[in-house]
CSV table of C-alpha atoms and ligand atoms in Angstrom, one decimal:
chain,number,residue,atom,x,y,z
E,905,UNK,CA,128.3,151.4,67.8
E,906,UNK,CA,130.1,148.5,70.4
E,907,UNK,CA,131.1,145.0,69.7
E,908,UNK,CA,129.8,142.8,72.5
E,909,UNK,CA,130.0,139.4,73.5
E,910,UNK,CA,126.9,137.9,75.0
E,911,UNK,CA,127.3,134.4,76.6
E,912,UNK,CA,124.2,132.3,77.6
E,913,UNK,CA,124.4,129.1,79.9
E,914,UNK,CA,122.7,125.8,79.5
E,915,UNK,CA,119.0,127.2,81.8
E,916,UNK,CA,119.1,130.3,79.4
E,917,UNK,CA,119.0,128.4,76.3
E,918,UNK,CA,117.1,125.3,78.0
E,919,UNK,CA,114.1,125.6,75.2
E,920,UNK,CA,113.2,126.9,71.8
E,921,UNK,CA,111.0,129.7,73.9
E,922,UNK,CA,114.1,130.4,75.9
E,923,UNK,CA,115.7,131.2,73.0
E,924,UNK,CA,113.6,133.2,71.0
E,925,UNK,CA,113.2,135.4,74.2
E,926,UNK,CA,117.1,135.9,74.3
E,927,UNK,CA,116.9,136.7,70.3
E,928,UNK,CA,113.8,139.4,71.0
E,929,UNK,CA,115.9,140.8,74.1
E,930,UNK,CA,119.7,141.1,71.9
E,931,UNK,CA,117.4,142.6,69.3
E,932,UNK,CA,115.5,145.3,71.1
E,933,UNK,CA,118.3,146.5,73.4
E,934,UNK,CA,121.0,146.6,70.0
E,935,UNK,CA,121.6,150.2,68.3
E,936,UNK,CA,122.3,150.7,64.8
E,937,UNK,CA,125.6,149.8,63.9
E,938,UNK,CA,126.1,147.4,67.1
E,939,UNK,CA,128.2,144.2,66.3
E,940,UNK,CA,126.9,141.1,68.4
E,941,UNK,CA,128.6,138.0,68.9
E,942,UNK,CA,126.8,135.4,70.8
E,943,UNK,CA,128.5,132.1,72.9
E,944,UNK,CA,126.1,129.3,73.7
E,945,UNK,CA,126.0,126.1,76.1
E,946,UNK,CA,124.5,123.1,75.6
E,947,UNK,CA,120.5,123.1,75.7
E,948,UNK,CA,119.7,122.4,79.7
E,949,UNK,CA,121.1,119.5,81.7
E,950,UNK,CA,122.4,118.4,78.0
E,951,UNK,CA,125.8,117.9,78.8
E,952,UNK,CA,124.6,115.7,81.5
E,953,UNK,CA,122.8,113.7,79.6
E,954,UNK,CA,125.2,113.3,77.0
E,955,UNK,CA,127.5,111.9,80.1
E,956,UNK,CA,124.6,109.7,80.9
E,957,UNK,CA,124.2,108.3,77.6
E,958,UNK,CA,128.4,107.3,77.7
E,959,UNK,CA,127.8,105.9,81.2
E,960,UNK,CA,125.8,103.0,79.3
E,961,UNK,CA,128.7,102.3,76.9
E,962,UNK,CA,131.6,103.3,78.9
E,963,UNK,CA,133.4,103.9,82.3
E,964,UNK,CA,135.3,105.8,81.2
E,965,UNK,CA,134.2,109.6,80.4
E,966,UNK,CA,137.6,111.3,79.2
E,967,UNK,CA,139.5,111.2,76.2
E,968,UNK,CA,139.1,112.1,72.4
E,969,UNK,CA,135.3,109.9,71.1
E,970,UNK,CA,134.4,111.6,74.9
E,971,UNK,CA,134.9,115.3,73.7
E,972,UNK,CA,133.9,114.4,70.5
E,973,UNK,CA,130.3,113.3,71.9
E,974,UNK,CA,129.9,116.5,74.8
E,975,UNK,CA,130.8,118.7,71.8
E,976,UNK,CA,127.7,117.7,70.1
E,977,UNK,CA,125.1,119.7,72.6
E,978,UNK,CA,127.1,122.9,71.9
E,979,UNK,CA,126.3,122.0,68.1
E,980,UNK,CA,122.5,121.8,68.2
E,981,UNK,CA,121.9,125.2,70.6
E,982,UNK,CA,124.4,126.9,67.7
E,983,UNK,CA,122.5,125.9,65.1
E,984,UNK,CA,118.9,126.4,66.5
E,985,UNK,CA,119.8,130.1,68.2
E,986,UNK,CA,120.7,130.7,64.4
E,987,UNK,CA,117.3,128.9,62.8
E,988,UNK,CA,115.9,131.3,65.8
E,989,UNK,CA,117.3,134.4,64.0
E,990,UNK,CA,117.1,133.7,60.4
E,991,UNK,CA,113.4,132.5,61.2
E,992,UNK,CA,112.8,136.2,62.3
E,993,UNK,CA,114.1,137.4,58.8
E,994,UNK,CA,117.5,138.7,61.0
E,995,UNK,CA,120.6,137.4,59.5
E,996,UNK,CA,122.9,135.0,61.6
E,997,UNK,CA,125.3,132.0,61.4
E,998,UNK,CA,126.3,129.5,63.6
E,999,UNK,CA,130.6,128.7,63.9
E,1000,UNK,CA,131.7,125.6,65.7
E,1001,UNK,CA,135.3,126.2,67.7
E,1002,UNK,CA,137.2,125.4,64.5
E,1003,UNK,CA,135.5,127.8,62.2
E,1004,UNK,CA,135.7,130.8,65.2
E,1005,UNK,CA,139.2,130.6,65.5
E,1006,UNK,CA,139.3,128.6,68.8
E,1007,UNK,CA,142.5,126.9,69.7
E,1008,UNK,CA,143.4,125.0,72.3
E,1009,UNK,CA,145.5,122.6,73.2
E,1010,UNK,CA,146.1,120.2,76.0
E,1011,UNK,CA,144.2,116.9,77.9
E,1012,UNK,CA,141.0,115.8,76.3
E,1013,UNK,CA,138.3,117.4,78.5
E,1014,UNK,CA,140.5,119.7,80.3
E,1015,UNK,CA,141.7,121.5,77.2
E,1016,UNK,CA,142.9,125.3,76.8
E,1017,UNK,CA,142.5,127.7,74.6
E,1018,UNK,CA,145.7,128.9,73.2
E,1019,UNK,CA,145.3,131.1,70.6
E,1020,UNK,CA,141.7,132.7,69.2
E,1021,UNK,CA,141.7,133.8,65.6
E,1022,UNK,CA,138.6,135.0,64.7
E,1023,UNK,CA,138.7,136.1,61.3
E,1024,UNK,CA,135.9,134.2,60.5
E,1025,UNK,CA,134.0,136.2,63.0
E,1026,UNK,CA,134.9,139.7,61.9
E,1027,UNK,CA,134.1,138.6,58.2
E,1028,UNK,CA,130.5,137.3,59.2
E,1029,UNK,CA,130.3,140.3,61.7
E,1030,UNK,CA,131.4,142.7,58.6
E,1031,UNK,CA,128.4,140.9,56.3
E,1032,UNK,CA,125.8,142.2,58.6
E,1033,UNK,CA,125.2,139.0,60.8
E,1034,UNK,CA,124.7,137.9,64.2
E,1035,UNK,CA,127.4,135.6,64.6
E,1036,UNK,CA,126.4,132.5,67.3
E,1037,UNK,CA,129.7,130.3,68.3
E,1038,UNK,CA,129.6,127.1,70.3
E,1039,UNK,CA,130.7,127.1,73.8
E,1040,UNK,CA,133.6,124.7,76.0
E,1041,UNK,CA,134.9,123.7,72.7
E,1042,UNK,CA,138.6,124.0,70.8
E,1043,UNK,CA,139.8,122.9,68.4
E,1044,UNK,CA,143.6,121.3,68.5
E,1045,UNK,CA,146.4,121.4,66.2
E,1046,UNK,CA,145.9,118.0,64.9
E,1047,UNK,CA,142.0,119.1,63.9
E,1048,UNK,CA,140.6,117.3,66.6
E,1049,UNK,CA,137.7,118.7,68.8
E,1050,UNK,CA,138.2,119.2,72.7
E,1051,UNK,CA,136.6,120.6,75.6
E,1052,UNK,CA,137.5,122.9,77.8
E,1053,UNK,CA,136.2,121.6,81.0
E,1054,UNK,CA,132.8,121.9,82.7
E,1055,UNK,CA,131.6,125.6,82.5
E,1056,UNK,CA,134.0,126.0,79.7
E,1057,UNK,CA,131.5,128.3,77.6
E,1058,UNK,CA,132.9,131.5,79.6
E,1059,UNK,CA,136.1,130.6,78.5
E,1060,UNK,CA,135.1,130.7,75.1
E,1061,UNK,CA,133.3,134.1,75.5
E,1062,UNK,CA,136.4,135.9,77.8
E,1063,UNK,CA,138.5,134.5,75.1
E,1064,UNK,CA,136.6,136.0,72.2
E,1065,UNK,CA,136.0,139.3,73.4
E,1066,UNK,CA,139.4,139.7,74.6
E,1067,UNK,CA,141.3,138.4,71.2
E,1068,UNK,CA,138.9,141.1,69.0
E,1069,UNK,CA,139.2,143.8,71.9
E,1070,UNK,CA,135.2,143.5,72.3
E,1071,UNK,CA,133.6,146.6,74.6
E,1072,UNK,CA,132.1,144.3,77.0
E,1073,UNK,CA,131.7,140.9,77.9
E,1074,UNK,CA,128.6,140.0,79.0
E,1075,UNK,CA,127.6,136.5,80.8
E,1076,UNK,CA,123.9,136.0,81.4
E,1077,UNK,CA,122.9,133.0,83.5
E,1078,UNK,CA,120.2,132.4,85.9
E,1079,UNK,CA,121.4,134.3,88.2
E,1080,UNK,CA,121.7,138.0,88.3
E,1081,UNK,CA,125.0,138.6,89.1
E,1082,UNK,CA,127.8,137.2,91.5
E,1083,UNK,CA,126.8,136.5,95.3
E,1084,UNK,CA,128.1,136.7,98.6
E,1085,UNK,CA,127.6,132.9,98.4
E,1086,UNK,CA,125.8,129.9,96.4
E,1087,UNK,CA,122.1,131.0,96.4
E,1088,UNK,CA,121.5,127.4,96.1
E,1089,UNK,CA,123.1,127.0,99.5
E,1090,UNK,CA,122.3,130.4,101.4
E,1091,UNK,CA,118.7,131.9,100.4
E,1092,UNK,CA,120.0,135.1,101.7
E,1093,UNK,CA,123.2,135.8,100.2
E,1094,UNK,CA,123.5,139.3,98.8
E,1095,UNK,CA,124.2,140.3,95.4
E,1096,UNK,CA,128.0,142.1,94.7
E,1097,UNK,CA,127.7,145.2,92.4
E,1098,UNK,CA,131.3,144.8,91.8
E,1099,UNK,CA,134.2,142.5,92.8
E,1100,UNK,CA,137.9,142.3,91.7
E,1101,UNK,CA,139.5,139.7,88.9
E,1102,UNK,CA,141.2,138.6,91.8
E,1103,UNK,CA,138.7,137.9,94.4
E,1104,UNK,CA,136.5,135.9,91.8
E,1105,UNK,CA,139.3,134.0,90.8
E,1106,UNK,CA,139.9,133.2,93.9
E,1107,UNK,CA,136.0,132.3,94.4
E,1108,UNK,CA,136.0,130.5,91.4
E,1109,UNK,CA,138.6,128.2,91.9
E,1110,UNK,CA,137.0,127.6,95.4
E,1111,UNK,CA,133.7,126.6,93.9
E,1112,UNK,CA,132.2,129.2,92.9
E,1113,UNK,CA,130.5,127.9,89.6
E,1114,UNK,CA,129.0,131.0,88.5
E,1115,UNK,CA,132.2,131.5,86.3
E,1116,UNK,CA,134.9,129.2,85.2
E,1117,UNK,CA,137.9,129.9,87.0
E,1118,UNK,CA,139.9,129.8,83.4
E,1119,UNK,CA,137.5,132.5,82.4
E,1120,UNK,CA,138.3,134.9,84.8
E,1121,UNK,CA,142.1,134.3,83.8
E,1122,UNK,CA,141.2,135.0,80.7
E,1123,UNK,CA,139.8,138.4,81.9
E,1124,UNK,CA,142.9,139.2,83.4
E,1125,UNK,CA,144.9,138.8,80.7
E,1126,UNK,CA,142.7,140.6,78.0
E,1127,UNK,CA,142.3,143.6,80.5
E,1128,UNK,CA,138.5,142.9,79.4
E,1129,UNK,CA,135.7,143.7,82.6
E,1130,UNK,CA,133.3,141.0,82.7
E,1131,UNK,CA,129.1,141.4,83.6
E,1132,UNK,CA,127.7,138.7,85.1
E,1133,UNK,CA,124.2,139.1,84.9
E,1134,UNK,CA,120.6,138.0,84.6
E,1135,UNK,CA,118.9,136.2,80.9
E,1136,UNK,CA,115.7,137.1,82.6
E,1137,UNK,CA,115.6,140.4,83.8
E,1138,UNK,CA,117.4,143.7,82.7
E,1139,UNK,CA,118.7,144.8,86.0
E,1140,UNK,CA,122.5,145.3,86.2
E,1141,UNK,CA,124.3,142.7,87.6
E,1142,UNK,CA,127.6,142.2,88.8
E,1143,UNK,CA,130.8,143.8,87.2
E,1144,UNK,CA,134.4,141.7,87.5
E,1145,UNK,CA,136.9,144.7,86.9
E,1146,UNK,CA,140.5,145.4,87.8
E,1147,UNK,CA,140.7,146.6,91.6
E,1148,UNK,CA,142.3,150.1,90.3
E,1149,UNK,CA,139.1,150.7,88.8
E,1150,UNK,CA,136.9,149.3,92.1
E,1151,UNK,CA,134.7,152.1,92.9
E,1152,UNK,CA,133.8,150.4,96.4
E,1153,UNK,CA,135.6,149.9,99.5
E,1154,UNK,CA,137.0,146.7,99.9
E,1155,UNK,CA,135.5,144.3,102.3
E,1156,UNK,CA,137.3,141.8,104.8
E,1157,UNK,CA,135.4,139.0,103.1
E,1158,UNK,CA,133.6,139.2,100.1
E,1159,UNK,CA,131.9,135.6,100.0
E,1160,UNK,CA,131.6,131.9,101.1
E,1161,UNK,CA,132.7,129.6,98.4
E,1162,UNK,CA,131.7,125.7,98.5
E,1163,UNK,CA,133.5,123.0,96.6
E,1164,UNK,CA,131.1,119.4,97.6
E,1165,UNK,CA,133.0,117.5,95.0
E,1166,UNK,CA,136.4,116.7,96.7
E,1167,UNK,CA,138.5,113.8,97.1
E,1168,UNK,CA,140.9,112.9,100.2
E,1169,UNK,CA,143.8,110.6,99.4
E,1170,UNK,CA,146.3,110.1,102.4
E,1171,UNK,CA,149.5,108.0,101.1
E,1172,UNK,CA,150.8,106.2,104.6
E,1173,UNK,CA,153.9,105.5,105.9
E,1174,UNK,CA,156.1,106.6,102.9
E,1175,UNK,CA,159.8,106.7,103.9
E,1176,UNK,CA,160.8,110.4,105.2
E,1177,UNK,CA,163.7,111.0,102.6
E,1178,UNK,CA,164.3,113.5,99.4
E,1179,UNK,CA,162.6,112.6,96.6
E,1180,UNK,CA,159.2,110.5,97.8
E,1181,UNK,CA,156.9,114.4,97.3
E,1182,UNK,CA,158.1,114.4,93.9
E,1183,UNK,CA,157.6,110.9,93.0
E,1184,UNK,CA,154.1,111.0,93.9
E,1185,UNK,CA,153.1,114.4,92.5
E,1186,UNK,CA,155.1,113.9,89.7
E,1187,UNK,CA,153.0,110.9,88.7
E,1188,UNK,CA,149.7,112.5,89.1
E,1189,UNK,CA,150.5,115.7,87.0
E,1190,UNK,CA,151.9,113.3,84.5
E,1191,UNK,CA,148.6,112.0,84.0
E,1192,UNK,CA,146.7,115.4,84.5
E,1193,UNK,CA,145.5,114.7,88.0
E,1194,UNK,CA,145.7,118.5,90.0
E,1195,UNK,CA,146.3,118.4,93.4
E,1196,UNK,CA,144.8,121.1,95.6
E,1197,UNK,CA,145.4,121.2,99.9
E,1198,UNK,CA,148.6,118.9,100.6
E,1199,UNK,CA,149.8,118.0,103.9
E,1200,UNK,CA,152.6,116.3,104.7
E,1201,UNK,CA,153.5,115.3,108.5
E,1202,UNK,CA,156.1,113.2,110.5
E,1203,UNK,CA,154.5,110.0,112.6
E,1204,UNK,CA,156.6,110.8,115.6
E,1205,UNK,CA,159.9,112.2,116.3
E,1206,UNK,CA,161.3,108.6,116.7
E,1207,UNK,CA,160.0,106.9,113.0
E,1208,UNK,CA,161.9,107.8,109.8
E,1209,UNK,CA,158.2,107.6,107.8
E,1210,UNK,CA,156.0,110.4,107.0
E,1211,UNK,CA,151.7,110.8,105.9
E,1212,UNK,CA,151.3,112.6,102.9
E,1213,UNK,CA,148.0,113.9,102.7
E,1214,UNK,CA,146.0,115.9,99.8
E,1215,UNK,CA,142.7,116.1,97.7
E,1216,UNK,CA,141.9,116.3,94.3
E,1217,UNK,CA,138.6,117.0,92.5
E,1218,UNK,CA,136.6,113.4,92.4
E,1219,UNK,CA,136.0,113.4,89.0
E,1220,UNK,CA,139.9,112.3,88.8
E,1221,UNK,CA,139.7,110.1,91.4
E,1222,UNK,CA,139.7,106.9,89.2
E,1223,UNK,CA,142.6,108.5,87.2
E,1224,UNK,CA,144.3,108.8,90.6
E,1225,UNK,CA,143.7,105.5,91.8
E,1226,UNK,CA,145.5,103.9,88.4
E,1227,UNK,CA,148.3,105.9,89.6
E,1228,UNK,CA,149.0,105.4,92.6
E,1229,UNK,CA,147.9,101.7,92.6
E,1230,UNK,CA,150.7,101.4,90.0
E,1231,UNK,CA,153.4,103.3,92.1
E,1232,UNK,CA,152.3,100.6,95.1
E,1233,UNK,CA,153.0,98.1,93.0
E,1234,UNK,CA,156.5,99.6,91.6
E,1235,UNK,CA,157.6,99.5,95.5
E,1236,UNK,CA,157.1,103.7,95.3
E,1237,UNK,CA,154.2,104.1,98.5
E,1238,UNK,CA,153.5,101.7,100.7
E,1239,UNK,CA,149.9,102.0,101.6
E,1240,UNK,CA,147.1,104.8,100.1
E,1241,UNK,CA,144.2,105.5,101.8
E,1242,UNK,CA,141.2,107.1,99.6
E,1243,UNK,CA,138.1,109.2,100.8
E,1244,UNK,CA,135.3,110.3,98.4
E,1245,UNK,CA,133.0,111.9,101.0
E,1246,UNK,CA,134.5,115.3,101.9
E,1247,UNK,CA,133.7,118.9,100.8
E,1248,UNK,CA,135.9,122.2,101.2
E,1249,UNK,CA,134.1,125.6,102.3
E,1250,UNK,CA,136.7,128.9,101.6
E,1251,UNK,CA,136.0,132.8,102.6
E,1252,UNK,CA,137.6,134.8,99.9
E,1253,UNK,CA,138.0,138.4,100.5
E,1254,UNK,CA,141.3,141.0,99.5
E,1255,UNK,CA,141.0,142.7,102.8
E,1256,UNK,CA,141.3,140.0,104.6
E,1257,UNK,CA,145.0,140.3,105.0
E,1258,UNK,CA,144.8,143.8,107.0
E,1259,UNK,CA,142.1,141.8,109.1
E,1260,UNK,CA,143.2,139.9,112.4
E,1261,UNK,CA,140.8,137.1,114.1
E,1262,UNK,CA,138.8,136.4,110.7
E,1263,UNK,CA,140.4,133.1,110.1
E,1264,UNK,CA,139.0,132.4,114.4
E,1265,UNK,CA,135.7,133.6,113.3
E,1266,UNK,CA,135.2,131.5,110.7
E,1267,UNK,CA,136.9,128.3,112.6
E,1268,UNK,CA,134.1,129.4,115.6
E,1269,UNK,CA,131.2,129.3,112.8
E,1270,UNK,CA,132.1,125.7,112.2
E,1271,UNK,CA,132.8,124.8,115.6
E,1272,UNK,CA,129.6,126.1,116.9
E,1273,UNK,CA,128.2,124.0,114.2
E,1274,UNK,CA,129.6,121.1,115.1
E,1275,UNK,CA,131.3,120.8,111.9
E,1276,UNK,CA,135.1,119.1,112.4
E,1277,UNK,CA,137.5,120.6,110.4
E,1278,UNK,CA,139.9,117.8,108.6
E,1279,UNK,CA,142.7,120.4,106.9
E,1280,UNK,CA,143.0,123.9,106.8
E,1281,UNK,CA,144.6,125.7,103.9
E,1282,UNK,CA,145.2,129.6,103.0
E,1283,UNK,CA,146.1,132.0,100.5
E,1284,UNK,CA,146.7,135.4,100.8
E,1285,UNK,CA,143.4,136.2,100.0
E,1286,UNK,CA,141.4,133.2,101.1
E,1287,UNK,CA,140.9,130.7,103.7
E,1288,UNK,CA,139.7,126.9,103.0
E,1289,UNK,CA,138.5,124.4,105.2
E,1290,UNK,CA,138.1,120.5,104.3
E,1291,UNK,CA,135.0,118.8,105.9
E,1292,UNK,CA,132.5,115.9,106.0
E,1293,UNK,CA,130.9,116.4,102.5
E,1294,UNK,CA,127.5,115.5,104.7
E,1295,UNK,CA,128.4,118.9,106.7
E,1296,UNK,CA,128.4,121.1,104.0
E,1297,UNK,CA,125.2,123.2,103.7
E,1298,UNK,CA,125.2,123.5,107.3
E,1299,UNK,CA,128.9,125.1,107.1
E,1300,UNK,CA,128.5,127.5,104.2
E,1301,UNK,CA,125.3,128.7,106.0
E,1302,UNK,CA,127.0,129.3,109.4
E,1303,UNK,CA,130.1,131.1,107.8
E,1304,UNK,CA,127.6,133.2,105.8
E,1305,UNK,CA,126.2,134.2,108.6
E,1306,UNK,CA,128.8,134.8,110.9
E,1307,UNK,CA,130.3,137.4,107.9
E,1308,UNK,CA,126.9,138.9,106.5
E,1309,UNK,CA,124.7,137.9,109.2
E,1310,UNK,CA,123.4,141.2,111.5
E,1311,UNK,CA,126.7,142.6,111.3
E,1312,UNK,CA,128.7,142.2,107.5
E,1313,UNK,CA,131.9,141.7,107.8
P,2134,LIG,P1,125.2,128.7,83.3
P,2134,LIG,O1,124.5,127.5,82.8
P,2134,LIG,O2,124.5,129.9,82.9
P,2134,LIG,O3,126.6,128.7,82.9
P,2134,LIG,P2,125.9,127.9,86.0
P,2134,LIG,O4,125.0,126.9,86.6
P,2134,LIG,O5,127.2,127.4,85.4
P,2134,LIG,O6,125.0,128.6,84.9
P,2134,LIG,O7,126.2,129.0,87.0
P,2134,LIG,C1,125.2,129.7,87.7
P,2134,LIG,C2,125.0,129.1,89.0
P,2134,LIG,O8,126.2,129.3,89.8
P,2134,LIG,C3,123.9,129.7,89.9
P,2134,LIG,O9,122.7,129.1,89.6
P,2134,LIG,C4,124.4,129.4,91.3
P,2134,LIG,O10,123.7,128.4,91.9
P,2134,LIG,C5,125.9,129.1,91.1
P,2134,LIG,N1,126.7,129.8,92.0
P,2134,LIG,C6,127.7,129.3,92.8
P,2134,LIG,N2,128.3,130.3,93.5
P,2134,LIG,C7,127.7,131.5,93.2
P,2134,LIG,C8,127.8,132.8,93.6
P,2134,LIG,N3,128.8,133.2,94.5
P,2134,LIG,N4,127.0,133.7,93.1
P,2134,LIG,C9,126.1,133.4,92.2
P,2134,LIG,N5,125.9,132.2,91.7
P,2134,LIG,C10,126.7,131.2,92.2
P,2135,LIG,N1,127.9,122.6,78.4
P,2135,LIG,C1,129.1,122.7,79.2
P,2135,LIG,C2,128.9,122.2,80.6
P,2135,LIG,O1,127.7,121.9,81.0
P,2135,LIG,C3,129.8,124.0,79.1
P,2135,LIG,C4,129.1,125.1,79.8
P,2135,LIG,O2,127.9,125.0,80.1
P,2135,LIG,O3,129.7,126.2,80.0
P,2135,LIG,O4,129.8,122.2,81.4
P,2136,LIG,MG1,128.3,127.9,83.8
């Protein structure tokens, strides 16, 4: 007898067939007594389209009427995995964020959750039921809806199964498991059996969509190991777990990670005294703008004015604009320069500290590709690069190669 939490993604759910194939599968495979709590996405590209669907009204895709529309595709798979159920004679019921328990709190679209308090859940749960809840939504203080940012169902499922101490959580996608890189980019990338909460965070927050980074946070705190693995077949898949409990040795690298959706802004000429960093950054976080690589450099030794340079996810990039526009204007930068066309390609990997030269090998993959490197960042357990978004397939591919080619790293 186990309490799990089974997420599925948008492909897994795509179609009614889909999901009376995920209800036959959770069926078969759950022994008597087993208590099954199931997270959904949105139907397919349904999110998207929902985004679509604004475009024609508004340019504007964030705040409250925004979340309140996206939240609406997490509705319909809820219901219809339900209908799925019921119409199979097994009881089920479907529970939007504010009837699980979901609280969050935060920017409209970037949301977190704060608090889960699924008594709901444990009542249905207790009744005999499959309970279904909906994916990337909260619900706020106020009573208003929110989401919790693209990929935001594995949030919802981490969060669940950690608040009511579930024995697994289990993410099925279409994948099965967690990579040495973007299939979608390298054809050969191999599949990890088992990787630390820190290295997929890490991977995560480099681009590594398989799993919102919030969601592996999430893990973290609940002390809850994660299986990322396939809706289509049954073979095991990849196990995020705390490194004390790594059965493996730990590798130099343990993958690529691609982020094609950055955003260069370079504010010019700004005058090289206390204060100017904080003025800028300040503004952005004030209006929920995150910054990621910054680098900040003196002209010359003879001219009191400095380049601050950083990037930021594009979505934001309007939001950005409206800010710093409004600092020009205010006298606070003298000149910004934006760039929508760049991409950042990372190696993550714990042992990569211990591990002289892998930083050169990486910087000769690129080289030898002919890919120019604009900024370089690092944390203790990753490297990043920022190039031409136009570069980027070819970059992740030579990296990959030059780690897990003919001789792994
Ligand atoms: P879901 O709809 O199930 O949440 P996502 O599209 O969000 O699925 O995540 C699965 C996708 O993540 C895969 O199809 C794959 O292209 C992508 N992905 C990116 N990096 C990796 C990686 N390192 N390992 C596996 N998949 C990855
Ligand atoms: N449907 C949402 C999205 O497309 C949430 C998710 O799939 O996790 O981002
Ligand atoms: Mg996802």
């Amino acid at each position: 007898m186990a309490l799990y939490v089974k997420k599925f993604g948008g492909s897994s759910v795509a179609t009614p067939e889909k999901m009376r194939n995920i209800a036959r599968r959770i069926l078969s495979e759950r022994q008597p007594g087993d208590q099954i709590v199931i997270v959904v996405s949105a139907m397919g590209d349904s999110t998207d389209d929902l985004l679509a669907l604004a475009s024609q009204v508004t340019k504007d895709h964030f705040g409250r009427e925004m979340d309140m529309l996206l939240t609406t595709g997490e509705q319909v798979s809820i219901a219809l995995m339900a209908l799925t159920f019921q119409a199979m004679g097994v009881p089920a019921i479907s529970l939007t964020a504010a009837q699980a328990g979901i609280i969050a709190e935060g920017a409209f679209s970037k949301a977190d959750i704060v608090d889960v308090r699924p008594d709901r859940v444990f009542r249905e749960l207790d009744a005999g039921k499959i309970v279904i809840v909906a994916g990337f939504q909260g619900v706020t203080s106020e009573g208003d809806v929110v989401t919790l940012g693209r990929g935001g169902s594995d949030t919802t499922a981490v969060a669940l199964a950690g608040a009511m101490k579930a024995d697994m959580c289990e993410i099925f996608t279409d994948v099965d498991g967690v990579y040495s890189a973007d299939p979608r980019y390298v054809p050969d990338a191999v599949k990890i059996d088992e990787i630390t909460n820190e290295e997929m965070l890490e991977m995560a927050r480099l681009g590594a969509g398989v799993m919102q980074p919030k969601s592996v946070e999430m893990g973290m705190r609940y002390h809850i190991p994660i299986h990322v693995r396939s809706t289509f077949t049954k073979e095991a898949g990849t196990i995020i777990r705390e490194e004390t409990t790594m059965n493996h040795t730990q590798f130099a690298v343990r993958g690529v990670a691609q982020d094609a959706h950055i955003a260069k802004i370079a504010v010019l000429g700004v005058p090289n005294v206390p204060g100017m960093a904080y003025s800028v950054f300040n503004a952005l976080a004030e209006n929920h703008v995150s910054v990621d690589m910054i680098v900040q450099s003196i002209r010359s030794a003879d001219t009191d004015k400095t380049d601050i340079i950083f990037t930021i996810d594009n979505n934001d990039l309007d939001e950005a604009k409206k800010v710093l526009e409004a600092l020009k204007q205010e006298g606070g930068v003298p000149d910004v320069i934006y760039s929508d066309d760049k991409a950042k390609v990372s190696i993550v990997g714990a042992g990569m500290l211990g591990a002289p030269g892998i930083a050169a090998r990486m910087f000769g993959a690129l080289g030898r590709s002919g890919v120019n490197i604009d900024i370089i960042s690092t944390s203790e357990i990753s490297i990043s690069c920022l190039i031409p978004r136009t570069d980027l397939t070819k970059a992740v591919q030579a990296i990959h190669k030059e780690f897990f080619g003919s001789e792994q790293a």
